[in-house]
Coordinates of C-alpha atoms (C1' of nucleotides) in Angstrom, one line a residue:
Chain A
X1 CA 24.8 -22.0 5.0
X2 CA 25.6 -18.4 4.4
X3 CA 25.0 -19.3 0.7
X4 CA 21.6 -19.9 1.1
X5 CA 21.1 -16.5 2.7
X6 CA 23.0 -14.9 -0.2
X7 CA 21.4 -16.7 -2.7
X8 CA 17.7 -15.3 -1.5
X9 CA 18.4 -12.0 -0.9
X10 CA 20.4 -11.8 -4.5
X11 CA 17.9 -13.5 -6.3
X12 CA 15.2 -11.0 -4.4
X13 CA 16.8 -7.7 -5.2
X14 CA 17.7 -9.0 -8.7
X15 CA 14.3 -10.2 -9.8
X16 CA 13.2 -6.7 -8.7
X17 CA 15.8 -5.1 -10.8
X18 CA 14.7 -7.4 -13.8
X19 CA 11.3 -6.4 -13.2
X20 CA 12.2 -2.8 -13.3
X21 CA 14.9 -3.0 -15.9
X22 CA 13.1 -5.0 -18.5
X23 CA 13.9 -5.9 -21.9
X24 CA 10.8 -5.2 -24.1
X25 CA 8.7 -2.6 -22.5
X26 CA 5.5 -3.8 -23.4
X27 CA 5.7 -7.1 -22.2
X28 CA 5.9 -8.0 -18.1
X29 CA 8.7 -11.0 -17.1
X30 CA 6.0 -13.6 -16.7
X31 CA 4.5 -13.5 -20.1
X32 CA 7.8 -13.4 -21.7
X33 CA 8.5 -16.5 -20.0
X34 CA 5.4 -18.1 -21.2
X35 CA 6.5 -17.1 -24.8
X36 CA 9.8 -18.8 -23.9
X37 CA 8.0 -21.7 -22.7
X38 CA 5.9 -21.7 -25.7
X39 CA 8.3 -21.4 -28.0
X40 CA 10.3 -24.4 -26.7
X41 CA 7.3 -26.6 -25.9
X42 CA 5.3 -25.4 -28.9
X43 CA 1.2 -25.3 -27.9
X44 CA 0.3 -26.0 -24.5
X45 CA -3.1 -25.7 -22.3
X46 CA -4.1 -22.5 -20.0
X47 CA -3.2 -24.7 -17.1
X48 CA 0.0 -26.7 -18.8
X49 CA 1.3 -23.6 -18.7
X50 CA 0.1 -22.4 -15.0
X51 CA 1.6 -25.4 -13.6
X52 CA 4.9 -24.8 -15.8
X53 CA 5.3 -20.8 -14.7
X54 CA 4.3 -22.1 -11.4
X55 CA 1.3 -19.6 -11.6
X56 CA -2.4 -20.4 -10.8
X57 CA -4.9 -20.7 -13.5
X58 CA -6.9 -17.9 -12.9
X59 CA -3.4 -15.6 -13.3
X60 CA -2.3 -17.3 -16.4
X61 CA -5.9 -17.1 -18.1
X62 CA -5.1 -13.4 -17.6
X63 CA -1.8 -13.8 -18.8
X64 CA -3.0 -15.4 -22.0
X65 CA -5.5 -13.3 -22.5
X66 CA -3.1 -10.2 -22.9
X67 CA -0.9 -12.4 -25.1
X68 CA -3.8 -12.9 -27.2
X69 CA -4.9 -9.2 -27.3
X70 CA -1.5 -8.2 -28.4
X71 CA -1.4 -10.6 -31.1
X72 CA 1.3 -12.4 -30.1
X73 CA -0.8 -15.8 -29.3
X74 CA -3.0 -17.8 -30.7
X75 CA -6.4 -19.6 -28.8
X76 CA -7.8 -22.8 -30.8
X77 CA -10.5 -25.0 -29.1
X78 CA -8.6 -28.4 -27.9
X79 CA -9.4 -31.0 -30.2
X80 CA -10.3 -33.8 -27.7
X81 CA -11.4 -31.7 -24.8
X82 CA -14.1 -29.4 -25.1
X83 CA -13.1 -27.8 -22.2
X84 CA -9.5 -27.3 -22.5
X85 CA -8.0 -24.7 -25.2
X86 CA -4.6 -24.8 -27.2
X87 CA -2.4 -21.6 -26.7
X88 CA -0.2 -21.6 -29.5
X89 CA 2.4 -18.6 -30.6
X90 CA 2.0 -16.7 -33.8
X91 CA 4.5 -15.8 -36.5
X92 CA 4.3 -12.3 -34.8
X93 CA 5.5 -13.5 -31.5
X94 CA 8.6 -15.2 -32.9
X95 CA 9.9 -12.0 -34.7
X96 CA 9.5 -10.5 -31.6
X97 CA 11.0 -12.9 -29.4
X98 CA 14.0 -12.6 -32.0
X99 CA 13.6 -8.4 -31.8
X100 CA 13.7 -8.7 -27.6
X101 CA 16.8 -11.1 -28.0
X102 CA 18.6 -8.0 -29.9
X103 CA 17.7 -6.0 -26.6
X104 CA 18.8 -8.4 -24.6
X105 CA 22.2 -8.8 -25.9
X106 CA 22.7 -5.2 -25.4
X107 CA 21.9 -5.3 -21.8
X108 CA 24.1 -8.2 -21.5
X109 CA 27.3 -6.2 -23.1
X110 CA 26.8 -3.9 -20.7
X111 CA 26.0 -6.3 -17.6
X112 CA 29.2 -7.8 -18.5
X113 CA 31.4 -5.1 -18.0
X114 CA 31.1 -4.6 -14.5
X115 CA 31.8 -8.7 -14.1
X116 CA 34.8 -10.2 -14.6
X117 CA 35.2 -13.4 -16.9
X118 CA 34.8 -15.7 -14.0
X119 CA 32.2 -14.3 -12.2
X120 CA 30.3 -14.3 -15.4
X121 CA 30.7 -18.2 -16.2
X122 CA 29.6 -18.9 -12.6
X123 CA 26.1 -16.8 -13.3
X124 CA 26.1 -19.1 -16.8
X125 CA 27.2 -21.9 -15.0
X126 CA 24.6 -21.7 -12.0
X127 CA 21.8 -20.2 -14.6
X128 CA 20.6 -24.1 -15.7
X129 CA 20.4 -24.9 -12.0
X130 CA 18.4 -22.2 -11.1
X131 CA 16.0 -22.9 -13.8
X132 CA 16.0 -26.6 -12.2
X133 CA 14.9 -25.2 -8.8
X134 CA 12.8 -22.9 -10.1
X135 CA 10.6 -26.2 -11.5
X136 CA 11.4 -28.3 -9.0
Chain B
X1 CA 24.0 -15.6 -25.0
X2 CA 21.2 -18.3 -23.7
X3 CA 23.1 -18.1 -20.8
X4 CA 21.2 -14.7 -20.4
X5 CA 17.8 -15.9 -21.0
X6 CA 18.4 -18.8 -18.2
X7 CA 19.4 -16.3 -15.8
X8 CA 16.6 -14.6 -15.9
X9 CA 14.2 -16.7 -16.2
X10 CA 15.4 -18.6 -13.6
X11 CA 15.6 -15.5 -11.1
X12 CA 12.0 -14.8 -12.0
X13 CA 10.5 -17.7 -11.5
X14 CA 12.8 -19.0 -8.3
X15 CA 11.7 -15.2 -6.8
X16 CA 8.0 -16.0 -7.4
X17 CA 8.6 -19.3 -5.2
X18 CA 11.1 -18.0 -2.6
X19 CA 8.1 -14.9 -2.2
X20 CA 6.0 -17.7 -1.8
X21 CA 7.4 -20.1 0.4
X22 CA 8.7 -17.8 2.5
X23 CA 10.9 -18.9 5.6
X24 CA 8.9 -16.4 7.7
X25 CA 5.2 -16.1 7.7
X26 CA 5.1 -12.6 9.4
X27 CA 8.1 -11.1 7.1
X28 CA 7.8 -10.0 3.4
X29 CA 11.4 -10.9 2.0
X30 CA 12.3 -7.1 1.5
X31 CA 11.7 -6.7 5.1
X32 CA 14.0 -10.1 5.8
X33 CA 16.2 -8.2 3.2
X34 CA 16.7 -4.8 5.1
X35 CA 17.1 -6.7 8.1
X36 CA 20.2 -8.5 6.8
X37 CA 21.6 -5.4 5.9
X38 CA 21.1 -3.6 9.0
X39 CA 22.7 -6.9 10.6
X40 CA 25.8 -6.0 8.1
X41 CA 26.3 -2.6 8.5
X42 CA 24.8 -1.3 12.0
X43 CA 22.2 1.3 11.8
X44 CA 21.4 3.3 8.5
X45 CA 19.1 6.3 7.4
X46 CA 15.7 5.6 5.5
X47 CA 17.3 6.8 2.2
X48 CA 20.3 4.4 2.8
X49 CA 18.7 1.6 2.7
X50 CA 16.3 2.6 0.0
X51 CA 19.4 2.6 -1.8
X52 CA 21.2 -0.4 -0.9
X53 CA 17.5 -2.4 -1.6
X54 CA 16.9 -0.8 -4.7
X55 CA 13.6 0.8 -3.4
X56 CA 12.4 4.4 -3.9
X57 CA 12.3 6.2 -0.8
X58 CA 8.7 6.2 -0.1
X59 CA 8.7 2.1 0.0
X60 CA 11.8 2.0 2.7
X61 CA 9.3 4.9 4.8
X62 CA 6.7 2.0 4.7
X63 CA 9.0 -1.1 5.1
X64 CA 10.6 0.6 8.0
X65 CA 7.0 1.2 10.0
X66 CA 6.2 -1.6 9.4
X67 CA 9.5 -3.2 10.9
X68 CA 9.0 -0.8 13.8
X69 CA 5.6 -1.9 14.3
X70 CA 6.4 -5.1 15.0
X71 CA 9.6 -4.2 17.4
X72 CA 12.5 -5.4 15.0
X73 CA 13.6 -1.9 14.7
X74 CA 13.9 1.2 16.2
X75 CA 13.8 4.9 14.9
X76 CA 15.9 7.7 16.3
X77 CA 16.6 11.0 15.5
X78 CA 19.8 11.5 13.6
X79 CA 22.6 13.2 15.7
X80 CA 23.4 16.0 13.2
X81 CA 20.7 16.5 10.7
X82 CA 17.1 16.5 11.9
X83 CA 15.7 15.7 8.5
X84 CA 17.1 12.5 8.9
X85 CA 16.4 9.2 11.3
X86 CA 18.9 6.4 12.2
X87 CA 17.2 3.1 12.2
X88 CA 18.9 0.3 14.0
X89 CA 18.0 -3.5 15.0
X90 CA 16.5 -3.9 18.2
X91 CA 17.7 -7.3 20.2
X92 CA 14.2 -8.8 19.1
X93 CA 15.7 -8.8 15.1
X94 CA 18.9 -10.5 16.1
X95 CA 17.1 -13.1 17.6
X96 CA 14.2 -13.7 15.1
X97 CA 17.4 -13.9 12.5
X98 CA 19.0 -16.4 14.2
X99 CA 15.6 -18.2 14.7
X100 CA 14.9 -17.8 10.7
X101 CA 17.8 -18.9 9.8
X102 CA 17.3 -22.0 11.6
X103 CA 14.4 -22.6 9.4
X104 CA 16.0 -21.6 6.8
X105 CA 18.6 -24.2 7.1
X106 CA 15.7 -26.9 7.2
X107 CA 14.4 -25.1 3.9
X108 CA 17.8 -25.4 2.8
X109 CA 18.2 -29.4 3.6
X110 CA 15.5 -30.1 1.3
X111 CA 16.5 -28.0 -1.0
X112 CA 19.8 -29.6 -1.7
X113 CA 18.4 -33.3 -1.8
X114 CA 16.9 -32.1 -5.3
X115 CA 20.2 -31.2 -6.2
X116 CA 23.1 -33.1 -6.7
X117 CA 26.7 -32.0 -5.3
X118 CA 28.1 -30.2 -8.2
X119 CA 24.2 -28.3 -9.3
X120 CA 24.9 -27.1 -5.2
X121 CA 28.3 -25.6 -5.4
X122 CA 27.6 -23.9 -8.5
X123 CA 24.8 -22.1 -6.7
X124 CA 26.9 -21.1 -3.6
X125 CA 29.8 -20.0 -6.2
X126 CA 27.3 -17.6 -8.2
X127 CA 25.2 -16.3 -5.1
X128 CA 27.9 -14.0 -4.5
X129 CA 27.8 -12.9 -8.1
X130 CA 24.4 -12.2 -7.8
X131 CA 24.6 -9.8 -4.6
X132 CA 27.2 -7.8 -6.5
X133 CA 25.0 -8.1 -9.4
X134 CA 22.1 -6.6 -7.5
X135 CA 23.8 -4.0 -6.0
X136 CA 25.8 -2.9 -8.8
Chain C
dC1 C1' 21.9 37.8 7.2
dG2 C1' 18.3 36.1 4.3
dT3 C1' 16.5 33.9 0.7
dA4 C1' 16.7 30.4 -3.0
dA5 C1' 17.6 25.9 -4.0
dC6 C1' 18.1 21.4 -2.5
dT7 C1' 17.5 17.1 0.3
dC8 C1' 15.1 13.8 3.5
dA9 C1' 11.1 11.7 5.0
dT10 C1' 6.5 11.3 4.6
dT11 C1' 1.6 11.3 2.7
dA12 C1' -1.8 10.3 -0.7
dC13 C1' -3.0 7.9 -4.4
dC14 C1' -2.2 4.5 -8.4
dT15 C1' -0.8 0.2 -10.7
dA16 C1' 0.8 -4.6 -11.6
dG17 C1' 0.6 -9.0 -10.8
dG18 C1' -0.3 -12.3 -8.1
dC19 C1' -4.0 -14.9 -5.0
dT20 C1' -8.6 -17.5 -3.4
dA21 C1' -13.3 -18.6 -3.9
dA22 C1' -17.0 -19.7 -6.7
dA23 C1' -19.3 -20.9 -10.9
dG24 C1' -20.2 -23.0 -15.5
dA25 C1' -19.2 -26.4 -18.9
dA26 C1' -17.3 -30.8 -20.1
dC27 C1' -15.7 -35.2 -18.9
dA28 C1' -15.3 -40.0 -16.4
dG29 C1' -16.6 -43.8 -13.5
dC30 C1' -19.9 -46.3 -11.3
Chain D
dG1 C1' -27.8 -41.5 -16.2
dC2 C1' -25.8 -39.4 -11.8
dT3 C1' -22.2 -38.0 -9.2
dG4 C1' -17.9 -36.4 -8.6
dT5 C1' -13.9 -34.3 -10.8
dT6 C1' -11.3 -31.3 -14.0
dC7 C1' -10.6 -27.1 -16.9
dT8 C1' -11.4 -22.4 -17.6
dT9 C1' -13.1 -18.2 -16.4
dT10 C1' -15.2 -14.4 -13.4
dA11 C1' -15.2 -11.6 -9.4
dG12 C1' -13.0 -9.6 -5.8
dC13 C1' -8.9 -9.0 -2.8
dC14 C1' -4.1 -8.1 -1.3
dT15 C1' 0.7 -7.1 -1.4
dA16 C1' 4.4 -4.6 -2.8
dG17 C1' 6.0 -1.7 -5.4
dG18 C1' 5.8 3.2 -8.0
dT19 C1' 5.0 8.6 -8.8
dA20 C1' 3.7 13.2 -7.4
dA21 C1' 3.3 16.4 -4.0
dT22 C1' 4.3 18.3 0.8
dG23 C1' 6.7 19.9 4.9
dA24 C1' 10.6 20.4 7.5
dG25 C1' 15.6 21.2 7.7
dT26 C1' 19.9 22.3 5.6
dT27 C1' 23.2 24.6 2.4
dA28 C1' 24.9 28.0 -0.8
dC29 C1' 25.1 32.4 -2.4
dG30 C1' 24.2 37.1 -3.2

DNA sequence: CGTAACTCATTACCTAGGCTAAAGAACAGC
DNA sequence: GCTGTTCTTTAGCCTAGGTAATGAGTTACG
């Protein structure tokens, strides 16, 4: 039960860190997830995505709508629902995505100094799970 | 290298929940968070557990009055340097821990019926990994 | 000594990134 | 065709962090 405890408070203080420490400047955490979600799902409604960032609608219309004013999305009416809209990436957010995973790399190098090798594979190995949670 | 990209998506998003469903209404999870420590190591300064949190000074002033306000802590001037405060638990804290961790333990229960045996351990064996990693 | 530089806590103000409530448009079932 | 429901958006709020600046206390050095 100690686990549990240890897992909040380290998944607190990181997230904080990540927040802080982030890869691409211009971009926050939650809308480079929703290019990761995009990029794996491919187009997806406003609220598709809300439900999949676990975010309410209003906050990922705002999302969106900086990912659109920086290019690096695309907003097409839905074709069988007037109401809804497609979100789909551009060719501009891909070349970034693949810039940012440069970055990324980097930070890891360095992250993975101060870790041995098996505390490293138990962050990969616990990663998927925590991504499971997360959705759950 | 995806292993990177799992993490922290997964510590985003599971930190946007855990803020959410939060095991105490009346406590942020920083304030949980500085609670734990103080439970570790005894009483601290301000700037200490700015520090250990990863918190600029200013937030810790804040966090602290507001802990104070509500009794779990208590403020004392520091023996030798008058700049400085001690802040240490009050009796109230230790009991609203154990209390919280009781619901925390029900949070936990249904927690792990989403997860299967081995998705569990690998949690509890990277939780550590992730308090180093936060502190570090 | 005494003054200059530094450190700790605090204050004041700002920003980011969520939220809820409400409204307008489009759809679906009766 | 109405009525209720769903999707997005707008408006306004709140929380939890941050920076810059201040005041009091301490330390180092001339």
């Amino acid at each position: 039960m100690a686990a549990v405890n240890a897992l909040r408070t380290g998944v607190m203080r990181l997230s904080r860190r990540l927040r802080h420490q982030r890869v691409d400047e211009s971009l926050s955490p939650t809308e480079m997830s929703v290019l990761g979600t995009l990029a794996r799902c491919g187009s997806a409604t406003p609220s598709e995505l809300a439900r999949k960032e676990h975010v309410q609608p209003p906050s990922m219309t705002r999302i969106v709508a900086m990912l659109e004013a920086k290019g690096l999305v695309r907003l097409e009416p839905h074709p069988e629902d007037r109401r809804q809209k497609t979100v789909t990436q551009t060719e501009r957010a891909e070349s970034m995505l693949a810039a940012s995973r440069e970055k990324r790399n980097a930070w890891l190098a360095e992250l993975a100094g101060q870790l041995d090798e098996d505390e490293w594979a138990r962050l990969a190995a616990a990663a998927p799970v925590l991504e499971k949670l997360a959705h759950s």
